[in-house]
Each structure stands twice: as structure tokens, then as C-alpha cells.
Amino acid sequence: MLKPTVGPIIGHTTTHHARIFLRGDGNTDSPLFAGIRYRRKGDTAWSRGQFIRLVSYRDLAGVIVLKGLEPDTFYEYQAGWKSTLSPAHTPETILELPLQWPKEIYQLRTPSSETDAPRSYIVGSCRYLRITAGVPATPERGDRTFAGINRIVERANPPISAVVMTGDQVYLDDLNFIAPDRNLKDMLFKYRTAFSQPHIKKLMSSVPTYMMLDDHEIKDNWPAKKNHQDETLYTNALDTYELYQASHSPAHELLDDGTLRPLTRYWYTFAHGNTGWFVTDSRTRRNLSANNRRILDEEQEHSLLTWLIDSPYRVKFVVTGVMFYPDRKFNAGDAWQAFPEQRLRLLETIRSHRIKNVIFVSGDVHGSLTSMLTHSQDPDFQIHTVVSSPFCNSRLLPYANASTFIPGKPMARAPSGEYQYELTGKVISQDNFAQLKVTAQSVQVTFHDRDGDPLEVVDIPLR
């Protein structure tokens, strides 16, 4: 058996199961299979291998689900792929062959089942990697940030429960005005290249990674800049996103037989004890019409509001690719600032239902910050936002800074009063990522530079 050409990538992981993505390669005239075997760390015997068939229309990639795991447990696993000569082989009969597994041993850890256990997360977005004529330009620049994240993972206490990537994991439009990626072959190559750099590969093989898309997984400021030539681009972009980012996410429901239900939407939820996450699709369900302008479709808005009101989590993170707030002085029509009616509906729901400890998490702006939103007539209302961006900026793009945002004046007005925000720390204007540490008292936000050294620490008290 041979090592995966992309992956393994650990996706959605619960106390009892884990989803692992991997890709093979080779001549598709012969059947190809990918497999994983695992064991509790410290045991000597491996599990029986689990195999799936790899098919060319899915870029010879797939997801294997490990079931029957135990909470708060370290596991070791091996992963590989194999080509066979006989067309009659199946994922079951492949086990009858003499198999020599690749020697590399990876590790994963299932989350604790204790409701009040402290949790820790890595959050970030926007990893720019330019590829010209099939050659990546200085890929080590972006991968250096993931080396810094690995340093944090190695010493984190509590251990990192997940890495949450909030959009622009790839830039399909990196040469938007010259040669944007439109065909499936180029898009697949970009994903393979971005996810195969050594440090991001190490990170994703050991820590559950949750992803969502933003505009650069399609095209800058999508769909506002959509034109009549973009139908094929859009189809191919979503096909590659579904394969490399959504395939191992909670957007696929796990069925009783251990298979994953086909994808029907991109937004999803996951949770660890008292900490819940609602990861929105703030990009593909937009309605730009004047009479029903919305950044989330009606079904998703209803689900988000229901989750905010009814879910039992003490801390509720809402992930959105573009900023919920603060507002920028230059309104490009792309963030929540350009959808004020829907944003106000969310705010009024949170306020009127007295929902506490809601934190919006986003990226996009190539700058990182924390901010608090309050209400002029309701001293009990308070929400926070954490913005973390970029993992790696393009030399052609500026960083956001404090002067990027509108200071002082109310962000929104309702009959109940005015909503106004203030920055609760400095604006980070360099490549960085955030670590969120959730305890009984607070959510501690630490922004790190690309080498893992701390830049700013902000404590968000829990109520």
C-alpha cells in the first residue's frame, strides 16, 4: 500500500466516531481502494482495516468513518491506498490480500464527554497560495503559519478540540484578472497542492478540522460579481469544495449503517459539551434582490434562530465567512453590513430572548480583532465577535487596521433602542491565527503570529 497523496484529513469527530478523508492516485483502469486501520494508543493489535473504493469522478478521494470509538481517548491510525489487478475486488475482498501498510502512524483524540470540561480551538481564515502555470509560488510562506499552529497544538492545555477554518482555504481566483481557475482540473490541482504542504498536512492529520467556504472558493465577492460566463466556474468550484472541504464535515448526516447521507446544504452544527457551533453558509444562499435581500436563506435563518433560542449550550459560536460586525468605512456590499434588515432580526431575537454568551466568529478582512456589541436601552444585552484573518496574505493585498472600521456611531437602530459596538483589543495587521480557550469563567482569545508567538490576549467573560 502507498501513502495518501492528499490527507489523511481528520474531519468531524465526536466522542464515538471520526471521519477521515484521503486520496490515492494511479491508473483508473484498475480498481483502487483506500484503507485505514486503528488502535487505542498503547495497544499492540490493529483493528481490521476499513476500505472504500476510489473513483475517478471523485478525484480518487473519499471519506472513511471510524465508529465505536471511546470518549477522551488517544488513537493511532495508519492510512494508505492500493491498486488491484482484478476488477472483481471489493472493499471487503481487499482484506484477503497480503497488505503492507505505510509505516507512518498518525494520532487522533476523541473529545471528552464531560459537559463542563474546558475546550480549546484554533480559528483562522484566508490562506493565499498562488499557482502559476502549474507551479506554486513560495508555498512555504503560507505553510509557515501552520507550523506555528502545530507548536500551539503540541503544548495546548486543554488540548485543541478542533481547527475551524472560516473561509478562503484556497484562492481559485488568485489571478482573477488574468487567468482565474474555471476548469475542474485546475481547481482540483489547487486543492491538492494547498492541502499537501507539510505543516498543514501534519495539522489536519491529527486535529479535527472544520471548514466553510467563502468567496475565493468561487470568485471574489460572489455572487455580486457573477457574470453570464460563470455557470461552469460555479459548478466546478462547488464540486471541488464538496469533495475536499464538505465531504468530512457534519453537513453529511451519519446514517445507522455507517455511511454518510448525500449533501443537501453547506451549513451545519457541531458541539463539545457546553460549547456549540453553528457554521453558516453565508455565501451560496444569498438573495440580492431589493425586496428580499438576505445573506442567509429563509431556511437557514430559521434554523439559526431556533438553534440560538433552543439549544442548551452555554457558549454559542456562530461562524460566518464575512464579518457580522464591526462595519467598515468602505462598504463593498459583501459583509453583513450590506444586509442590515436580516442582521437586525438576529440581534433583536438574541436580545428579546435574553440569550447570553453568543460570539460571532469570522475572517475575510485580512485583519484580526475582538469587539463587543451593546444596546442603549438594555444593559443585559451583550454579544461579541472574534475576527481572525489571514493565515497568509498576498503581497498584493493590504491588511485591515483600526482605521478600516467605522468608530463611534450606532451600528443599527430599532424601536427598542440603538446597537453600538466598541473594539475590545487592538487590530492585528499581519499574518496570524487565533486560539479560543473556553473555561467556566470566560472565552480567552489569543492571537498568535505565524510562528505561534502571542500578539494579543483578550478575555471575554461569560455570563
Coordinates of C-alpha atoms in Angstrom, one line a residue:
M1 CA 0.0 0.0 0.0
L2 CA 1.1 3.6 -0.7
K3 CA 0.8 6.8 1.4
P4 CA -2.2 9.0 0.6
T5 CA -1.5 11.7 -2.0
V6 CA -3.7 14.1 0.0
G7 CA -4.5 13.6 3.6
P8 CA -5.3 12.0 5.8
I9 CA -7.5 14.8 7.0
I10 CA -9.5 14.3 10.2
G11 CA -12.9 15.9 9.8
H12 CA -15.9 15.8 12.1
T13 CA -15.0 13.9 15.3
T14 CA -17.4 13.1 18.2
T15 CA -16.9 11.0 21.3
H16 CA -17.7 7.9 19.3
H17 CA -16.8 8.4 15.7
A18 CA -14.3 10.1 13.4
R19 CA -14.4 10.9 9.6
I20 CA -11.1 10.8 7.8
F21 CA -10.5 12.0 4.2
L22 CA -7.7 10.6 2.0
R23 CA -6.8 10.5 -1.7
G24 CA -5.0 7.9 -3.8
D25 CA -3.6 8.0 -7.3
G26 CA -2.8 5.7 -10.2
N27 CA -4.3 4.1 -13.3
T28 CA -8.0 4.1 -13.1
D29 CA -8.2 1.1 -15.5
S30 CA -7.5 -1.0 -12.3
P31 CA -9.7 -0.8 -9.2
L32 CA -8.3 1.5 -6.5
F33 CA -9.0 1.3 -2.8
A34 CA -8.2 3.4 0.3
G35 CA -8.0 2.0 3.8
I36 CA -7.4 2.8 7.4
R37 CA -6.7 0.7 10.4
Y38 CA -6.5 2.0 14.0
R39 CA -5.9 1.1 17.7
R40 CA -6.0 2.7 21.1
K41 CA -2.6 4.3 21.8
G42 CA -0.7 1.8 23.9
D43 CA -2.3 -1.2 22.4
T44 CA -0.4 -3.5 20.0
A45 CA -3.1 -5.0 17.9
W46 CA -4.6 -3.1 15.0
S47 CA -8.2 -3.1 14.1
R48 CA -9.4 -4.9 10.9
G49 CA -8.8 -2.5 8.0
Q50 CA -11.7 -0.4 6.7
F51 CA -11.6 0.2 2.9
I52 CA -13.5 2.2 0.3
R53 CA -13.4 2.2 -3.4
L54 CA -11.8 5.2 -5.0
V55 CA -13.4 6.5 -8.2
S56 CA -12.1 9.0 -10.8
Y57 CA -15.2 11.2 -10.8
R58 CA -14.4 12.0 -7.1
D59 CA -10.7 12.6 -7.9
L60 CA -9.7 9.2 -6.4
A61 CA -10.6 10.6 -2.9
G62 CA -13.1 9.6 -0.2
V63 CA -14.0 9.5 3.5
I64 CA -13.7 6.6 5.8
V65 CA -15.8 6.6 9.0
L66 CA -14.4 5.1 12.2
K67 CA -17.2 4.0 14.5
G68 CA -17.3 2.6 18.0
L69 CA -14.6 4.9 19.5
E70 CA -14.4 5.9 23.1
P71 CA -14.5 9.4 24.6
D72 CA -11.4 11.3 25.6
T73 CA -9.1 8.6 24.1
F74 CA -6.0 8.8 22.0
Y75 CA -5.9 6.6 18.9
E76 CA -3.2 5.7 16.4
Y77 CA -4.1 5.0 12.8
Q78 CA -2.4 4.1 9.5
A79 CA -3.8 5.1 6.1
G80 CA -3.0 4.1 2.6
W81 CA -4.3 3.2 -0.8
K82 CA -3.8 0.2 -3.1
S83 CA -4.4 -0.7 -6.8
T84 CA -5.5 -4.2 -7.7
L85 CA -5.4 -6.1 -11.0
S86 CA -8.7 -8.0 -10.6
P87 CA -11.8 -6.0 -11.4
A88 CA -13.8 -8.3 -9.1
H89 CA -12.3 -6.9 -5.9
T90 CA -14.5 -5.1 -3.4
P91 CA -13.7 -3.2 -0.1
E92 CA -14.4 -6.5 1.7
T93 CA -12.3 -8.8 -0.5
I94 CA -9.3 -6.4 -0.5
L95 CA -8.7 -7.6 3.1
E96 CA -7.9 -11.1 1.8
L97 CA -4.8 -9.8 0.0
P98 CA -1.4 -9.6 1.8
L99 CA -1.3 -5.9 2.8
Q100 CA 1.8 -3.9 3.8
W101 CA 0.6 -0.7 5.4
P102 CA 2.6 2.5 5.0
K103 CA 4.8 2.8 8.1
E104 CA 3.7 6.3 9.1
I105 CA 1.5 6.3 12.2
Y106 CA -0.9 9.2 12.8
Q107 CA -2.8 10.1 16.0
L108 CA -6.2 11.4 16.8
R109 CA -8.0 12.2 20.1
T110 CA -11.7 11.9 20.7
P111 CA -13.3 14.8 22.7
S112 CA -14.2 14.5 26.4
S113 CA -17.8 13.5 27.2
E114 CA -17.7 15.8 30.3
T115 CA -20.2 18.6 29.7
D116 CA -18.3 21.3 31.6
A117 CA -14.8 20.3 30.5
P118 CA -12.7 23.3 29.2
R119 CA -12.2 23.4 25.5
S120 CA -9.7 24.9 23.1
Y121 CA -9.9 25.8 19.4
I122 CA -7.8 27.2 16.6
V123 CA -9.6 29.7 14.3
G124 CA -8.4 31.3 11.2
S125 CA -9.0 32.0 7.5
C126 CA -7.6 33.2 4.2
R127 CA -4.6 31.1 3.1
Y128 CA -3.3 32.7 -0.1
L129 CA -1.4 30.3 -2.4
R130 CA -0.7 31.5 -5.9
I131 CA -0.1 28.9 -8.6
T132 CA 1.2 30.0 -12.0
A133 CA 1.5 27.5 -14.9
G134 CA 1.1 24.6 -12.6
V135 CA 3.8 25.8 -10.1
P136 CA 3.0 27.1 -6.6
A137 CA 4.8 30.3 -5.7
T138 CA 6.6 30.2 -2.4
P139 CA 4.1 27.7 -0.7
E140 CA 6.3 27.7 2.4
R141 CA 5.1 31.2 3.2
G142 CA 1.6 30.1 4.0
D143 CA 2.7 26.8 5.4
R144 CA 4.8 28.6 8.0
T145 CA 1.6 29.6 9.8
F146 CA 0.5 26.0 10.1
A147 CA 3.9 25.1 11.6
G148 CA 3.1 27.8 14.2
I149 CA -0.3 26.2 14.8
N150 CA 1.3 22.8 15.3
R151 CA 3.5 24.3 18.0
I152 CA 0.4 25.5 19.8
V153 CA -1.3 22.1 19.4
E154 CA 1.7 20.3 20.9
R155 CA 1.5 22.3 24.2
A156 CA -2.1 23.3 24.4
N157 CA -3.9 22.7 27.7
P158 CA -6.7 21.8 27.4
P159 CA -5.9 20.0 24.1
I160 CA -7.2 21.6 20.9
S161 CA -10.6 20.2 20.2
A162 CA -10.8 21.4 16.6
V163 CA -9.4 23.8 14.0
V164 CA -12.1 25.9 12.5
M165 CA -11.3 27.4 9.1
T166 CA -13.7 30.1 8.3
G167 CA -13.2 30.5 4.5
D168 CA -10.8 31.1 1.7
Q169 CA -8.8 28.0 2.4
V170 CA -8.0 28.2 -1.4
Y171 CA -8.0 31.2 -3.8
L172 CA -9.4 29.8 -7.0
D173 CA -9.3 33.4 -8.3
D174 CA -5.7 34.2 -7.3
L175 CA -5.1 35.6 -10.8
N176 CA -8.6 36.8 -11.3
F177 CA -8.0 39.4 -14.0
I178 CA -5.5 37.2 -15.9
A179 CA -6.4 33.5 -15.6
P180 CA -9.0 32.6 -13.0
D181 CA -9.5 28.9 -12.5
R182 CA -12.5 27.8 -14.4
N183 CA -12.0 24.1 -15.3
L184 CA -12.2 21.3 -12.8
K185 CA -8.7 20.1 -13.5
D186 CA -7.1 23.3 -12.4
M187 CA -9.3 23.6 -9.3
L188 CA -8.5 20.1 -8.2
F189 CA -4.8 20.7 -8.6
K190 CA -5.0 23.8 -6.4
Y191 CA -6.8 21.9 -3.6
R192 CA -4.3 19.0 -3.8
T193 CA -1.4 21.5 -3.6
A194 CA -2.8 23.6 -0.8
F195 CA -3.7 20.7 1.4
S196 CA -0.5 18.7 0.8
Q197 CA 2.1 21.2 2.1
P198 CA 3.9 19.5 5.0
H199 CA 2.8 21.6 8.0
I200 CA -0.9 21.9 7.1
K201 CA -0.8 18.2 6.3
K202 CA 0.6 17.3 9.7
L203 CA -2.0 19.5 11.4
M204 CA -5.0 18.1 9.6
S205 CA -3.9 14.5 10.1
S206 CA -4.0 14.9 13.9
V207 CA -6.7 17.5 14.8
P208 CA -10.3 17.6 13.7
T209 CA -10.7 20.3 11.0
Y210 CA -14.0 22.0 10.3
M211 CA -14.2 24.1 7.1
M212 CA -16.6 26.5 5.4
L213 CA -16.4 28.3 2.1
D214 CA -16.2 32.0 1.4
D215 CA -16.0 33.9 -1.9
H216 CA -12.5 32.9 -3.0
E217 CA -13.5 29.2 -3.1
I218 CA -15.6 30.5 -6.0
K219 CA -14.8 34.1 -7.1
D220 CA -14.2 37.4 -5.4
N221 CA -17.4 38.9 -3.9
W222 CA -19.6 36.1 -5.2
P223 CA -22.4 36.3 -6.3
A224 CA -22.4 40.1 -6.7
K225 CA -19.7 39.9 -9.4
K226 CA -21.2 36.9 -11.1
N227 CA -21.5 37.2 -14.9
H228 CA -23.0 35.1 -17.7
Q229 CA -19.8 33.2 -18.2
D230 CA -19.6 31.9 -14.7
E231 CA -22.0 28.9 -14.7
T232 CA -19.3 26.3 -15.4
L233 CA -16.9 28.0 -12.9
Y234 CA -19.6 27.9 -10.2
T235 CA -20.4 24.3 -10.8
N236 CA -16.8 23.2 -10.7
A237 CA -16.0 25.3 -7.7
L238 CA -18.8 23.8 -5.7
D239 CA -17.9 20.3 -6.8
T240 CA -14.3 20.7 -5.6
Y241 CA -15.5 22.4 -2.3
E242 CA -17.8 19.5 -1.6
L243 CA -15.1 17.0 -2.3
Y244 CA -12.2 18.5 -0.3
Q245 CA -13.9 20.6 2.4
A246 CA -17.5 19.5 2.9
S247 CA -17.1 15.7 2.5
H248 CA -15.8 15.2 6.0
S249 CA -18.0 17.8 7.7
P250 CA -21.1 17.4 9.8
A251 CA -23.1 18.7 6.8
H252 CA -23.3 15.0 5.9
E253 CA -25.6 13.2 8.4
L254 CA -24.1 9.9 9.6
L255 CA -26.6 7.1 8.9
D256 CA -27.1 3.9 11.0
D257 CA -25.2 1.8 8.6
G258 CA -22.0 4.0 9.0
T259 CA -22.4 5.7 5.6
L260 CA -22.9 9.5 5.1
R261 CA -26.1 10.9 3.7
P262 CA -25.6 12.9 0.5
L263 CA -25.1 16.6 0.9
T264 CA -28.2 18.8 0.8
R265 CA -26.8 22.1 2.3
Y266 CA -23.4 23.5 3.4
W267 CA -24.3 24.9 6.8
Y268 CA -24.0 22.6 9.8
T269 CA -23.7 22.4 13.6
F270 CA -21.4 20.6 16.0
A271 CA -20.7 20.7 19.7
H272 CA -18.4 19.7 22.5
G273 CA -20.2 19.5 25.9
N274 CA -21.4 23.0 26.8
T275 CA -19.9 24.6 23.7
G276 CA -21.9 24.7 20.5
W277 CA -21.0 25.8 17.0
F278 CA -23.3 26.9 14.2
V279 CA -21.3 27.2 10.9
T280 CA -23.3 29.2 8.4
D281 CA -23.2 29.2 4.6
S282 CA -23.1 33.0 4.2
R283 CA -22.1 32.8 0.5
T284 CA -24.1 30.5 -1.7
R285 CA -27.6 31.1 -0.3
R286 CA -27.6 34.9 -0.7
N287 CA -30.5 36.8 -2.2
L288 CA -29.5 40.2 -3.7
S289 CA -33.0 41.3 -4.8
A290 CA -34.2 44.6 -3.4
N291 CA -37.4 43.1 -1.9
N292 CA -35.9 40.2 0.0
R293 CA -32.3 41.0 0.5
R294 CA -30.6 38.4 2.7
I295 CA -27.2 36.8 3.3
L296 CA -28.8 33.6 4.7
D297 CA -31.7 31.9 3.0
E298 CA -35.0 31.6 4.9
E299 CA -34.5 28.0 5.9
Q300 CA -31.0 28.7 7.3
E301 CA -32.1 31.8 9.2
H302 CA -34.9 29.9 10.8
S303 CA -32.6 27.1 11.8
L304 CA -30.0 29.5 13.2
L305 CA -32.7 31.4 15.3
T306 CA -34.1 28.1 16.5
W307 CA -30.6 26.9 17.5
L308 CA -29.9 30.1 19.3
I309 CA -33.1 30.0 21.3
D310 CA -33.5 26.3 22.0
S311 CA -30.0 24.7 22.1
P312 CA -28.7 24.0 25.6
Y313 CA -25.1 25.2 25.1
R314 CA -23.7 27.7 27.5
V315 CA -21.4 29.2 24.8
K316 CA -22.7 29.6 21.3
F317 CA -20.3 30.3 18.5
V318 CA -21.8 31.5 15.2
V319 CA -19.4 31.2 12.3
T320 CA -19.9 33.4 9.2
G321 CA -17.3 33.8 6.4
V322 CA -17.8 37.6 6.3
M323 CA -17.9 39.9 9.4
F324 CA -21.2 40.2 11.3
Y325 CA -19.7 43.5 12.7
P326 CA -17.9 45.9 13.1
D327 CA -18.8 47.8 9.9
R328 CA -16.1 49.0 7.5
K329 CA -15.8 52.6 6.3
F330 CA -15.8 51.3 2.7
N331 CA -19.0 49.2 2.3
A332 CA -18.3 46.8 -0.6
G333 CA -21.7 45.3 -0.2
D334 CA -20.3 41.9 0.7
A335 CA -20.5 41.6 4.5
W336 CA -23.5 41.7 7.0
Q337 CA -23.2 45.5 6.9
A338 CA -24.9 45.3 3.5
F339 CA -27.8 43.2 4.8
P340 CA -29.0 45.4 7.7
E341 CA -32.6 44.1 8.0
Q342 CA -31.6 40.4 8.4
R343 CA -28.8 41.4 10.8
L344 CA -31.2 43.4 12.9
R345 CA -33.6 40.4 13.1
L346 CA -30.9 38.3 14.5
L347 CA -29.9 40.9 17.1
E348 CA -33.5 41.5 18.2
T349 CA -34.0 37.8 18.6
I350 CA -30.9 37.4 20.7
R351 CA -31.9 40.5 22.8
S352 CA -35.6 39.7 23.2
H353 CA -34.9 36.0 24.2
R354 CA -32.1 37.2 26.6
I355 CA -29.6 34.7 25.0
K356 CA -26.2 35.0 26.6
N357 CA -22.7 34.2 25.6
V358 CA -23.2 34.5 21.8
I359 CA -19.9 35.0 19.9
F360 CA -19.8 35.6 16.2
V361 CA -16.6 34.2 14.5
S362 CA -15.4 35.2 11.1
G363 CA -12.4 36.1 8.9
D364 CA -12.3 37.6 5.4
V365 CA -10.9 41.1 6.1
H366 CA -7.1 40.3 6.4
G367 CA -7.0 41.7 9.9
S368 CA -7.9 40.2 13.3
L369 CA -9.8 41.8 16.2
T370 CA -12.4 41.4 19.0
S371 CA -15.4 43.6 19.5
M372 CA -18.4 43.9 21.8
L373 CA -21.9 45.0 20.9
T374 CA -24.3 46.6 23.4
H375 CA -27.8 48.1 23.4
S376 CA -28.6 51.6 24.5
Q377 CA -31.8 50.6 26.5
D378 CA -31.0 47.0 27.5
P379 CA -28.0 46.7 29.8
D380 CA -28.3 42.9 29.9
F381 CA -27.7 42.6 26.1
Q382 CA -24.2 41.8 25.0
I383 CA -22.7 39.9 22.2
H384 CA -19.1 39.6 21.0
T385 CA -17.2 39.0 17.7
V386 CA -13.9 37.4 17.0
V387 CA -12.3 38.0 13.6
S388 CA -9.3 36.0 12.6
S389 CA -7.6 36.6 9.3
P390 CA -5.3 35.9 7.4
F391 CA -3.3 32.7 7.7
C392 CA -1.2 34.1 4.8
N393 CA -1.8 37.3 2.9
S394 CA -1.0 38.1 -0.7
R395 CA 1.7 40.7 -1.2
L396 CA -0.8 42.4 -3.4
L397 CA -3.4 42.9 -0.8
P398 CA -3.5 45.3 2.2
Y399 CA -4.1 44.3 5.8
A400 CA -7.0 45.8 7.7
N401 CA -6.2 48.2 10.6
A402 CA -8.1 50.2 13.2
S403 CA -8.9 53.0 10.6
T404 CA -10.6 50.4 8.4
F405 CA -13.7 50.4 10.7
I406 CA -16.4 52.9 11.5
P407 CA -15.9 54.3 15.0
G408 CA -18.4 55.8 17.4
K409 CA -21.8 56.0 15.8
P410 CA -24.7 53.4 16.3
M411 CA -24.5 50.4 14.1
A412 CA -28.3 49.7 14.0
R413 CA -31.4 51.3 15.3
A414 CA -34.7 49.6 16.3
P415 CA -37.8 50.7 18.2
S416 CA -36.2 49.1 21.3
G417 CA -33.0 51.3 21.1
E418 CA -29.6 51.5 19.4
Y419 CA -26.9 48.9 18.9
Q420 CA -23.4 50.1 19.2
Y421 CA -20.0 48.3 19.2
E422 CA -16.5 49.0 20.6
L423 CA -13.3 47.3 19.9
T424 CA -12.1 45.3 22.9
G425 CA -8.4 44.9 21.8
K426 CA -6.1 46.1 19.1
V427 CA -6.5 45.3 15.4
I428 CA -3.8 42.7 14.3
S429 CA -2.4 43.7 10.9
Q430 CA -0.2 40.8 10.0
D431 CA -0.4 37.0 9.2
N432 CA -1.9 35.4 12.3
F433 CA -4.4 32.9 13.8
A434 CA -6.5 32.8 17.0
Q435 CA -6.7 30.3 19.8
L436 CA -10.0 30.3 21.7
K437 CA -9.9 28.8 25.2
V438 CA -13.3 28.1 26.7
T439 CA -13.5 27.8 30.5
A440 CA -16.2 28.1 33.1
Q441 CA -15.3 31.8 33.5
S442 CA -14.5 33.1 30.1
V443 CA -13.5 32.7 26.5
Q444 CA -9.9 33.7 26.3
V445 CA -8.8 34.8 22.8
T446 CA -5.1 34.7 22.0
F447 CA -3.9 35.9 18.6
H448 CA -0.6 34.4 17.5
D449 CA 1.8 35.4 14.8
R450 CA 2.6 32.8 12.1
D451 CA 5.3 31.3 14.3
G452 CA 2.9 30.8 17.2
D453 CA 4.1 33.6 19.4
P454 CA 1.3 35.6 21.1
L455 CA 0.4 39.0 19.8
E456 CA -2.7 39.9 21.8
V457 CA -4.8 38.3 24.6
V458 CA -8.5 39.3 25.2
D459 CA -10.7 37.8 27.8
I460 CA -14.4 37.6 27.1
P461 CA -16.2 37.0 30.5
L462 CA -19.1 34.5 30.4
R463 CA -22.4 35.4 32.0

